[in-house]
Amino acid sequence: MSDAQPFSAPYIHAPTSVTRTMSLVMIALVPATLFGLYQYGWPAIFLFIITLTTAVVAEGISLRIAGKPIRPFLFDGSALLTGWLLALTLPPWAPWWIAVVGALLAIIVGKQIFGGLGQNLFNPAMVARVALLISFPLEMTLFTSPLPLGSASAPGMIEGLLITLGLGTTPDAITSATILGHFQTELGRGVSVDQIATTTDSIWQLSWGSISGSMGETSALLLLAGGLFLLWQRIITWHIPLAMLSTLFLSAALFHWLDPTHYISPLTHLLSGAAILGAFFIATDLVTSPVSIRGQIVFGIGCGLLTFIIRTWASYPEGVAFAVMLMNSLTPLLDHYLKPRVYGRDRKGVPIQYGEQEENR
Amino acid sequence: MGLTFGFKLFPVRGGVHPEDRKQLSASAAIEALPMPSLLHIPLQQHIGAPAEPLVQRGDTVKKGQILARNQGMISAPVHAPTSGRVMGIGGFPAHHASGLSVRTITLKPDGLEEWHESITPEADPFALSPDEIAQRVAAAGIVGMGGATFPSAVKLNLRKRYTLKALVINGAECEPYLTCDDRLMREHSEQVRDGVRLMAQALGVETILFAIEKNKPEAIAAMSEAAAALPHFKVIALPTRYPMGSEKHLVQALTGKETPARGLTADIGIVVHNVATAKAVHDALFLGQPLISRVMTISGGAIKEPRNLLVPLGTPVADLIRACQGFTEEPVRIVSGGPMMGQPLPSTRVPVIKGSNGLLALSAAEVSEKSEMPCIRCASCVSACPCGLVPLEMAATIRNGSLDNSVHLGLLDCIACGSCSFVCPANIPLVQYFNFAKGELASRQRMQHKQGETKRLAEARTARMEEMKRAKKEALLKRKREMEEKKRAEKAQQEQEAQQSKQTETVSTGSAVA
Ligand code: SF4
Ligand code: SF4
C-alpha cells in the first residue's frame, strides 16, 4: 500500500529528510574533527579518509548484494556518518587496516546484517570499536601526543602516509597513554589520585583537547559546541546527554568525595575519553536509542552509570562504547515499557475519569 | 469582556509549525460568487442519515425552501440555495476522495433569487427558549461547518445529558492556507458574536471562551471589540501551533483538562462550536434563513487569484476555480479543506457541501513528493503527536498486518491530524497507514455485524422452514385424515345408495314383472 503517491493528507511536509538529519550531525562534528586532524597531523588525515571511504564502499556493495536501490541509500549520508564516528574513536596513528577492518565491521556486521538503515540494534560505530578493541588491544590503545600540523616534529605528508600504511616508525617518545589509561595504570600501582594528577594534563588542556587520545574525542569544548548545535536544530533532545553526563558526574562525585585518593574527580570524568562525544553523538544515535522521553532518560542514566562503572572497576580504561552498547540492547525493552501516556487515558491506558466534584474555572 | 489578557493557557503536548501560507488569501474580503448555472445538492452533507427528498423533478422551488427533510435524530434537512427548477434527483459524484455517486438534487437557478414565503426575520431571538433555539437550528439544517458536519442542534441539546460550564468557540483555524473563518470574524464580528450568544443561551451556559490563534490579530481585535460589553464573553489569543484547532486539544489548552478517551468534551462540561457555525446560527435565528451558502477559501500555489468566496451550496468546484481566474500551473493535487487534514478531490465536477471550508490547488513546489525511506527511529513523530502515540510503532504493526496490535497501541485514539507524517524525515506516509487500518477495522466490524446478521437471518430462516415443514406435514396429515373420512363417508353413501337402488330396482323390477 505504500505506493509512490500517498493520497492521504498531509499534502505538505516539513523540510526534513534523512539526508538532512545525517548531514546536520556531520556538520556538528566538523569543528572537533578539524581540530583532531590538525592536532594529530597527516597520519590522522589519511586514517580518516580511509575509514570513510571504506564505509561508503562497504555500504554500496552491501546494498548491491541485498538488491536494494543504491542511489537513495548511499546518499542518505548514514554510511558516511558511521564511518566518521568510527574514525573519531580510533587512535589517530593507527595503521590503515584498523580503519578498513573497523569500517567493514561497522557497516556489514553493525548495520547491514540487521537489515540496513534503521534496523540495527547496536550503534554500528560502537560495534566496530568494541570489536577492534577486543581483537587488537595493542593497536587500539597506542595513542600519540599531539603533534600539530606544521610543528617541528610533526610527520610530513609522505611520512604520515608511511605511518598509516604501517611502514613508518612511530618514535617511542611520541606514544603516550590517554589520561584515563594513565590513571588506571598508576592507580593500579598504588599511586594516589592527587599524585597522579600532578603528572597529567590540566583541566584546561582536557577541555580544549590538546592531549593524547582518539582522533576526535579529545576536545570536550568543540564537541559540546557541536552537541548544542544539534539540540538547537532539534535533531536530538536534551534528555539523553543530560541524563548521561549528570549521572556520570554525580556518581564520580560521590565516590571521589568518599575516597579522593582512589577515585578520579568528576570533572576529569566528564572531560576525558569519549564522555562528551558519547553523550551527544553516540548515545543519542537515533536508530539505537529509545523514542519516548522517559525511555531516553532511563537510557541516558544507564549509559552514564555503566560508563562510570566500567571506567572505575573494569579492566578497560574507557567504558563509553561498552556502556552505550549495553544500553542499546535494552532499547526495545525501554520502548515497550516506557511509552508516552496517551491523550485522555491514564498511564495504564484506561480512559481518564473525573470525580463528580470538579472545581469550576 | 473582549480580549482577555493573561488568560492562563495550559500546555498541550506535541504539535508542529507548518508554514501558514495564509497571506495568499487573508487580505481578500469575502465576495459572493455569482450564481452558477446548475447546482448539485447532495442529500447527505452531514454525519448521520441522508435527508429524504420532498420535491420532485420539474418542481419549481423558492430560495430557502426545504428540499429534503431530516430522517431521524442525527440528520439535517437540505434547502434550496436559490429559486429555480428541480431538474432531477439522482446519483452524482460526491464531495469525497472516493468520488462515489450519491443521491443529489440538481437545481437549475432561475436567476430571480425569490425567497420562500416561510423565510421571515425574528424580532428578538434572545426571547426564545433553549429548546426553540435548538429546534430552529435543526430546521435550518445547520451542521458543524469546520468540516466535522455533525448536526449542530444535537450538540446544542447536550445540556439535557451533561452539566455544562462553558461554550468554546473554535476560531483557531490552525490549518494552513484557510482564511474563511478569519474573514468572517473580521467582517461579521457582531453577527458571529450574536450567533455565539444564542448558542450559549441554548446550552444554558454563561461563560463563552472565544479562542483565536495569534496569527490573526485583526480577527482578535474585531471580536474583542464586538464582545467588549459582554462580561462573560472572553476572547482568548492562542499560540500559533497546529493542531490547536483540534477540539479536544483546544479544550485542554483552555481548561487544562483532557477529554476522556472515546468521550466528548461535554464530559468535562464544555461544548465546542465553530465560527462559521455561529454565523449560520445568527442567520437562521435573526433572519430566518436556513444554511444555503457558506464562506470558502480558494487558495494554493496553483490558483491565480486566491479568494474568500460566499458560495451557494451545490456549486461545482470547477466554478470556484474559474472565479479565481483558473490555474497558474497544473496543480498536482486538488484538496478539499486544509493541507494537513483535507481530502483529495477526484475531480472538479463535485459540488460544494456544508462542510467545505477550503479548496486548495497545490502546485508541485508545495506538495512534497520525496520517496519513502526506512524509519530511522528519530522520534520526531513521537514528539509531534498531540495524542501521546508512537506513530512509528503503529505504522510498523500495520505494515506487518497485525491490526489488533495497532489498536492496542492506540490507533483509535489517533485524530489523523497529520503532524507525524508532516515531520517524518523518512517521508513515511504514517497517516495513510492509520487511515488504511481504520478503514480495515471498520469494514471488519461491518463484516462481523453482517456475519452476525446473516447468522441470525439464517437461523430465523431455518426456524421458519421447520415451522413450515411442520405445518405442511400437519396439513398433509389433516388432509389425509379428511380424505379418509371423506372416502369413508363416500363409501358409506355409495353402499347406502347401492342398497337403496337395489331395493328400488327390486321394487321396480317387481312392478315391472308385476
Ligand atoms: S495523525 Fe495520529 S499518530 Fe499522527 S500525530 Fe496525529 S494523532 Fe498522532
Ligand atoms: S518520524 Fe519517521 S523516521 Fe522518525 S521515527 Fe517517526 S516514522 Fe521513523
mmCIF file of N, CA, C and O in Angstrom, chain B residues 359-423:
data_model
loop_
_atom_site.group_PDB
_atom_site.id
_atom_site.type_symbol
_atom_site.label_atom_id
_atom_site.label_comp_id
_atom_site.label_asym_id
_atom_site.label_seq_id
_atom_site.Cartn_x
_atom_site.Cartn_y
_atom_site.Cartn_z
ATOM 1 N N LEU B 359 -10.823 25.140 -0.653
ATOM 2 C CA LEU B 359 -10.478 24.383 -1.845
ATOM 3 C C LEU B 359 -9.058 24.804 -2.205
ATOM 4 O O LEU B 359 -8.797 25.986 -2.427
ATOM 5 N N LEU B 360 -8.162 23.859 -2.210
ATOM 6 C CA LEU B 360 -6.770 24.200 -2.490
ATOM 7 C C LEU B 360 -6.307 23.507 -3.759
ATOM 8 O O LEU B 360 -6.566 22.318 -3.963
ATOM 9 N N ALA B 361 -5.649 24.275 -4.596
ATOM 10 C CA ALA B 361 -4.999 23.672 -5.760
ATOM 11 C C ALA B 361 -3.503 23.830 -5.504
ATOM 12 O O ALA B 361 -2.970 24.931 -5.551
ATOM 13 N N LEU B 362 -2.865 22.723 -5.150
ATOM 14 C CA LEU B 362 -1.470 22.807 -4.723
ATOM 15 C C LEU B 362 -0.523 22.537 -5.883
ATOM 16 O O LEU B 362 -0.739 21.618 -6.677
ATOM 17 N N SER B 363 0.503 23.363 -5.955
ATOM 18 C CA SER B 363 1.484 23.214 -7.031
ATOM 19 C C SER B 363 2.533 22.180 -6.629
ATOM 20 O O SER B 363 2.636 21.803 -5.462
ATOM 21 N N ALA B 364 3.308 21.758 -7.590
ATOM 22 C CA ALA B 364 4.348 20.744 -7.333
ATOM 23 C C ALA B 364 5.316 21.226 -6.266
ATOM 24 O O ALA B 364 5.793 20.446 -5.436
ATOM 25 N N ALA B 365 5.594 22.533 -6.256
ATOM 26 C CA ALA B 365 6.559 23.052 -5.291
ATOM 27 C C ALA B 365 6.027 22.946 -3.864
ATOM 28 O O ALA B 365 6.796 22.827 -2.911
ATOM 29 N N GLU B 366 4.714 23.001 -3.712
ATOM 30 C CA GLU B 366 4.145 22.962 -2.359
ATOM 31 C C GLU B 366 3.993 21.542 -1.840
ATOM 32 O O GLU B 366 4.090 21.288 -0.648
ATOM 33 N N VAL B 367 3.682 20.636 -2.752
ATOM 34 C CA VAL B 367 3.457 19.249 -2.346
ATOM 35 C C VAL B 367 4.790 18.521 -2.419
ATOM 36 O O VAL B 367 5.410 18.469 -3.453
ATOM 37 N N SER B 368 5.185 17.992 -1.275
ATOM 38 C CA SER B 368 6.466 17.289 -1.320
ATOM 39 C C SER B 368 6.187 15.861 -1.706
ATOM 40 O O SER B 368 5.329 15.204 -1.132
ATOM 41 N N GLU B 369 6.862 15.408 -2.703
ATOM 42 C CA GLU B 369 6.679 14.013 -3.048
ATOM 43 C C GLU B 369 8.033 13.326 -3.109
ATOM 44 O O GLU B 369 8.451 12.790 -4.119
ATOM 45 N N LYS B 370 8.717 13.396 -1.996
ATOM 46 C CA LYS B 370 10.005 12.720 -1.911
ATOM 47 C C LYS B 370 9.747 11.236 -1.678
ATOM 48 O O LYS B 370 8.699 10.854 -1.176
ATOM 49 N N SER B 371 10.710 10.429 -2.018
ATOM 50 C CA SER B 371 10.471 8.996 -1.906
ATOM 51 C C SER B 371 10.608 8.554 -0.451
ATOM 52 O O SER B 371 11.288 9.184 0.359
ATOM 53 N N GLU B 372 9.945 7.465 -0.175
ATOM 54 C CA GLU B 372 9.902 6.968 1.196
ATOM 55 C C GLU B 372 11.191 6.236 1.538
ATOM 56 O O GLU B 372 11.737 5.500 0.731
ATOM 57 N N MET B 373 11.691 6.460 2.746
ATOM 58 C CA MET B 373 12.899 5.783 3.226
ATOM 59 C C MET B 373 12.512 4.922 4.434
ATOM 60 O O MET B 373 11.432 5.073 4.973
ATOM 61 N N PRO B 374 13.427 4.059 4.865
ATOM 62 C CA PRO B 374 13.104 3.311 6.086
ATOM 63 C C PRO B 374 13.076 4.252 7.283
ATOM 64 O O PRO B 374 13.734 5.283 7.277
ATOM 65 N N CYS B 375 12.342 3.873 8.303
ATOM 66 C CA CYS B 375 12.265 4.665 9.528
ATOM 67 C C CYS B 375 13.620 4.684 10.204
ATOM 68 O O CYS B 375 14.257 3.652 10.363
ATOM 69 N N ILE B 376 14.104 5.873 10.575
ATOM 70 C CA ILE B 376 15.387 5.946 11.272
ATOM 71 C C ILE B 376 15.171 6.145 12.776
ATOM 72 O O ILE B 376 16.091 6.515 13.495
ATOM 73 N N ARG B 377 13.968 5.902 13.219
ATOM 74 C CA ARG B 377 13.637 5.963 14.641
ATOM 75 C C ARG B 377 14.038 7.300 15.275
ATOM 76 O O ARG B 377 14.476 7.360 16.419
ATOM 77 N N CYS B 378 13.825 8.361 14.521
ATOM 78 C CA CYS B 378 14.296 9.655 15.005
ATOM 79 C C CYS B 378 13.395 10.220 16.092
ATOM 80 O O CYS B 378 13.748 11.201 16.733
ATOM 81 N N ALA B 379 12.216 9.633 16.279
ATOM 82 C CA ALA B 379 11.277 10.055 17.325
ATOM 83 C C ALA B 379 10.649 11.412 17.048
ATOM 84 O O ALA B 379 9.945 11.952 17.888
ATOM 85 N N SER B 380 10.856 11.970 15.873
ATOM 86 C CA SER B 380 10.196 13.238 15.544
ATOM 87 C C SER B 380 8.686 13.065 15.598
ATOM 88 O O SER B 380 7.968 13.939 16.073
ATOM 89 N N CYS B 381 8.225 11.921 15.093
ATOM 90 C CA CYS B 381 6.772 11.699 15.074
ATOM 91 C C CYS B 381 6.238 11.570 16.493
ATOM 92 O O CYS B 381 5.138 12.009 16.781
ATOM 93 N N VAL B 382 7.043 10.966 17.370
ATOM 94 C CA VAL B 382 6.590 10.792 18.747
ATOM 95 C C VAL B 382 6.443 12.157 19.406
ATOM 96 O O VAL B 382 5.445 12.442 20.064
ATOM 97 N N SER B 383 7.431 13.028 19.194
ATOM 98 C CA SER B 383 7.306 14.320 19.871
ATOM 99 C C SER B 383 6.301 15.224 19.181
ATOM 100 O O SER B 383 5.812 16.153 19.794
ATOM 101 N N ALA B 384 5.964 14.951 17.921
ATOM 102 C CA ALA B 384 4.967 15.791 17.244
ATOM 103 C C ALA B 384 3.544 15.369 17.574
ATOM 104 O O ALA B 384 2.627 16.160 17.434
ATOM 105 N N CYS B 385 3.350 14.142 17.995
ATOM 106 C CA CYS B 385 1.984 13.638 18.161
ATOM 107 C C CYS B 385 1.291 14.290 19.358
ATOM 108 O O CYS B 385 1.756 14.185 20.483
ATOM 109 N N PRO B 386 0.172 14.963 19.118
ATOM 110 C CA PRO B 386 -0.523 15.612 20.229
ATOM 111 C C PRO B 386 -1.298 14.618 21.101
ATOM 112 O O PRO B 386 -1.830 14.993 22.119
ATOM 113 N N CYS B 387 -1.356 13.375 20.666
ATOM 114 C CA CYS B 387 -2.136 12.391 21.405
ATOM 115 C C CYS B 387 -1.280 11.421 22.195
ATOM 116 O O CYS B 387 -1.796 10.452 22.755
ATOM 117 N N GLY B 388 0.033 11.629 22.227
ATOM 118 C CA GLY B 388 0.888 10.747 23.017
ATOM 119 C C GLY B 388 1.042 9.364 22.412
ATOM 120 O O GLY B 388 1.263 8.400 23.138
ATOM 121 N N LEU B 389 0.916 9.280 21.102
ATOM 122 C CA LEU B 389 1.065 7.965 20.465
ATOM 123 C C LEU B 389 2.499 7.782 19.974
ATOM 124 O O LEU B 389 3.288 8.716 19.965
ATOM 125 N N VAL B 390 2.807 6.559 19.567
ATOM 126 C CA VAL B 390 4.121 6.266 18.997
ATOM 127 C C VAL B 390 3.885 5.866 17.535
ATOM 128 O O VAL B 390 3.807 4.680 17.215
ATOM 129 N N PRO B 391 3.750 6.863 16.658
ATOM 130 C CA PRO B 391 3.344 6.578 15.277
ATOM 131 C C PRO B 391 4.229 5.543 14.577
ATOM 132 O O PRO B 391 3.713 4.698 13.850
ATOM 133 N N LEU B 392 5.552 5.607 14.800
ATOM 134 C CA LEU B 392 6.409 4.678 14.079
ATOM 135 C C LEU B 392 6.046 3.229 14.392
ATOM 136 O O LEU B 392 6.057 2.366 13.518
ATOM 137 N N GLU B 393 5.668 2.988 15.647
ATOM 138 C CA GLU B 393 5.348 1.629 16.045
ATOM 139 C C GLU B 393 3.994 1.200 15.481
ATOM 140 O O GLU B 393 3.840 0.068 15.013
ATOM 141 N N MET B 394 3.031 2.117 15.525
ATOM 142 C CA MET B 394 1.716 1.774 14.969
ATOM 143 C C MET B 394 1.855 1.447 13.492
ATOM 144 O O MET B 394 1.273 0.474 13.000
ATOM 145 N N ALA B 395 2.635 2.277 12.783
ATOM 146 C CA ALA B 395 2.795 2.034 11.349
ATOM 147 C C ALA B 395 3.474 0.688 11.115
ATOM 148 O O ALA B 395 3.089 -0.057 10.215
ATOM 149 N N ALA B 396 4.463 0.357 11.951
ATOM 150 C CA ALA B 396 5.166 -0.912 11.763
ATOM 151 C C ALA B 396 4.230 -2.090 11.980
ATOM 152 O O ALA B 396 4.254 -3.059 11.211
ATOM 153 N N THR B 397 3.362 -2.007 12.996
ATOM 154 C CA THR B 397 2.461 -3.137 13.226
ATOM 155 C C THR B 397 1.441 -3.249 12.091
ATOM 156 O O THR B 397 1.094 -4.350 11.689
ATOM 157 N N ILE B 398 1.007 -2.104 11.581
ATOM 158 C CA ILE B 398 0.041 -2.165 10.472
ATOM 159 C C ILE B 398 0.709 -2.767 9.247
ATOM 160 O O ILE B 398 0.150 -3.603 8.550
ATOM 161 N N ARG B 399 1.973 -2.369 9.032
ATOM 162 C CA ARG B 399 2.718 -2.915 7.910
ATOM 163 C C ARG B 399 2.855 -4.432 8.031
ATOM 164 O O ARG B 399 2.811 -5.154 7.046
ATOM 165 N N ASN B 400 2.988 -4.886 9.270
ATOM 166 C CA ASN B 400 3.093 -6.324 9.478
ATOM 167 C C ASN B 400 1.739 -7.014 9.466
ATOM 168 O O ASN B 400 1.648 -8.217 9.703
ATOM 169 N N GLY B 401 0.703 -6.220 9.290
ATOM 170 C CA GLY B 401 -0.617 -6.814 9.159
ATOM 171 C C GLY B 401 -1.313 -7.152 10.466
ATOM 172 O O GLY B 401 -2.322 -7.838 10.457
ATOM 173 N N SER B 402 -0.765 -6.685 11.600
ATOM 174 C CA SER B 402 -1.486 -7.010 12.832
ATOM 175 C C SER B 402 -2.272 -5.797 13.317
ATOM 176 O O SER B 402 -1.781 -4.963 14.062
ATOM 177 N N LEU B 403 -3.485 -5.729 12.849
ATOM 178 C CA LEU B 403 -4.348 -4.600 13.166
ATOM 179 C C LEU B 403 -4.646 -4.522 14.658
ATOM 180 O O LEU B 403 -4.699 -3.451 15.237
ATOM 181 N N ASP B 404 -4.833 -5.696 15.277
ATOM 182 C CA ASP B 404 -5.183 -5.684 16.694
ATOM 183 C C ASP B 404 -4.105 -5.027 17.524
ATOM 184 O O ASP B 404 -4.387 -4.276 18.450
ATOM 185 N N ASN B 405 -2.855 -5.296 17.160
ATOM 186 C CA ASN B 405 -1.765 -4.671 17.901
ATOM 187 C C ASN B 405 -1.775 -3.162 17.735
ATOM 188 O O ASN B 405 -1.498 -2.433 18.676
ATOM 189 N N SER B 406 -2.087 -2.718 16.534
ATOM 190 C CA SER B 406 -2.083 -1.272 16.332
ATOM 191 C C SER B 406 -3.207 -0.629 17.135
ATOM 192 O O SER B 406 -3.057 0.484 17.622
ATOM 193 N N VAL B 407 -4.293 -1.333 17.280
ATOM 194 C CA VAL B 407 -5.380 -0.803 18.126
ATOM 195 C C VAL B 407 -4.894 -0.735 19.563
ATOM 196 O O VAL B 407 -5.112 0.238 20.271
ATOM 197 N N HIS B 408 -4.180 -1.758 19.954
ATOM 198 C CA HIS B 408 -3.620 -1.807 21.294
ATOM 199 C C HIS B 408 -2.680 -0.627 21.530
ATOM 200 O O HIS B 408 -2.587 -0.094 22.630
ATOM 201 N N LEU B 409 -1.979 -0.224 20.479
ATOM 202 C CA LEU B 409 -1.037 0.892 20.598
ATOM 203 C C LEU B 409 -1.743 2.242 20.536
ATOM 204 O O LEU B 409 -1.111 3.280 20.648
ATOM 205 N N GLY B 410 -3.044 2.232 20.304
ATOM 206 C CA GLY B 410 -3.773 3.498 20.356
ATOM 207 C C GLY B 410 -4.265 4.007 19.021
ATOM 208 O O GLY B 410 -4.595 5.183 18.888
ATOM 209 N N LEU B 411 -4.330 3.132 18.018
ATOM 210 C CA LEU B 411 -4.782 3.562 16.691
ATOM 211 C C LEU B 411 -6.081 4.358 16.762
ATOM 212 O O LEU B 411 -6.237 5.369 16.093
ATOM 213 N N LEU B 412 -7.011 3.904 17.607
ATOM 214 C CA LEU B 412 -8.312 4.562 17.629
ATOM 215 C C LEU B 412 -8.287 5.870 18.417
ATOM 216 O O LEU B 412 -9.258 6.615 18.420
ATOM 217 N N ASP B 413 -7.166 6.160 19.073
ATOM 218 C CA ASP B 413 -7.026 7.461 19.738
ATOM 219 C C ASP B 413 -6.402 8.483 18.803
ATOM 220 O O ASP B 413 -6.273 9.650 19.155
ATOM 221 N N CYS B 414 -5.958 8.028 17.640
ATOM 222 C CA CYS B 414 -5.313 8.928 16.676
ATOM 223 C C CYS B 414 -6.362 9.810 16.032
ATOM 224 O O CYS B 414 -7.393 9.326 15.585
ATOM 225 N N ILE B 415 -6.111 11.128 16.016
ATOM 226 C CA ILE B 415 -7.095 12.045 15.443
ATOM 227 C C ILE B 415 -6.770 12.373 13.991
ATOM 228 O O ILE B 415 -7.340 13.288 13.421
ATOM 229 N N ALA B 416 -5.815 11.646 13.412
ATOM 230 C CA ALA B 416 -5.450 11.820 11.998
ATOM 231 C C ALA B 416 -5.029 13.245 11.680
ATOM 232 O O ALA B 416 -5.295 13.740 10.590
ATOM 233 N N CYS B 417 -4.357 13.897 12.629
ATOM 234 C CA CYS B 417 -4.010 15.306 12.431
ATOM 235 C C CYS B 417 -2.881 15.489 11.424
ATOM 236 O O CYS B 417 -2.686 16.565 10.893
ATOM 237 N N GLY B 418 -2.112 14.441 11.193
ATOM 238 C CA GLY B 418 -1.063 14.524 10.181
ATOM 239 C C GLY B 418 0.261 15.092 10.668
ATOM 240 O O GLY B 418 1.214 15.184 9.890
ATOM 241 N N SER B 419 0.352 15.460 11.940
ATOM 242 C CA SER B 419 1.606 16.045 12.436
ATOM 243 C C SER B 419 2.777 15.094 12.254
ATOM 244 O O SER B 419 3.886 15.505 11.920
ATOM 245 N N CYS B 420 2.524 13.809 12.482
ATOM 246 C CA CYS B 420 3.606 12.826 12.399
ATOM 247 C C CYS B 420 4.132 12.713 10.975
ATOM 248 O O CYS B 420 5.337 12.797 10.745
ATOM 249 N N SER B 421 3.232 12.559 10.019
ATOM 250 C CA SER B 421 3.662 12.471 8.624
ATOM 251 C C SER B 421 4.391 13.745 8.211
ATOM 252 O O SER B 421 5.357 13.700 7.464
ATOM 253 N N PHE B 422 3.880 14.865 8.697
ATOM 254 C CA PHE B 422 4.441 16.158 8.313
ATOM 255 C C PHE B 422 5.917 16.272 8.668
ATOM 256 O O PHE B 422 6.709 16.785 7.900
ATOM 257 N N VAL B 423 6.303 15.769 9.840
ATOM 258 C CA VAL B 423 7.700 15.936 10.275
ATOM 259 C C VAL B 423 8.611 14.779 9.889
ATOM 260 O O VAL B 423 9.827 14.914 9.956
#
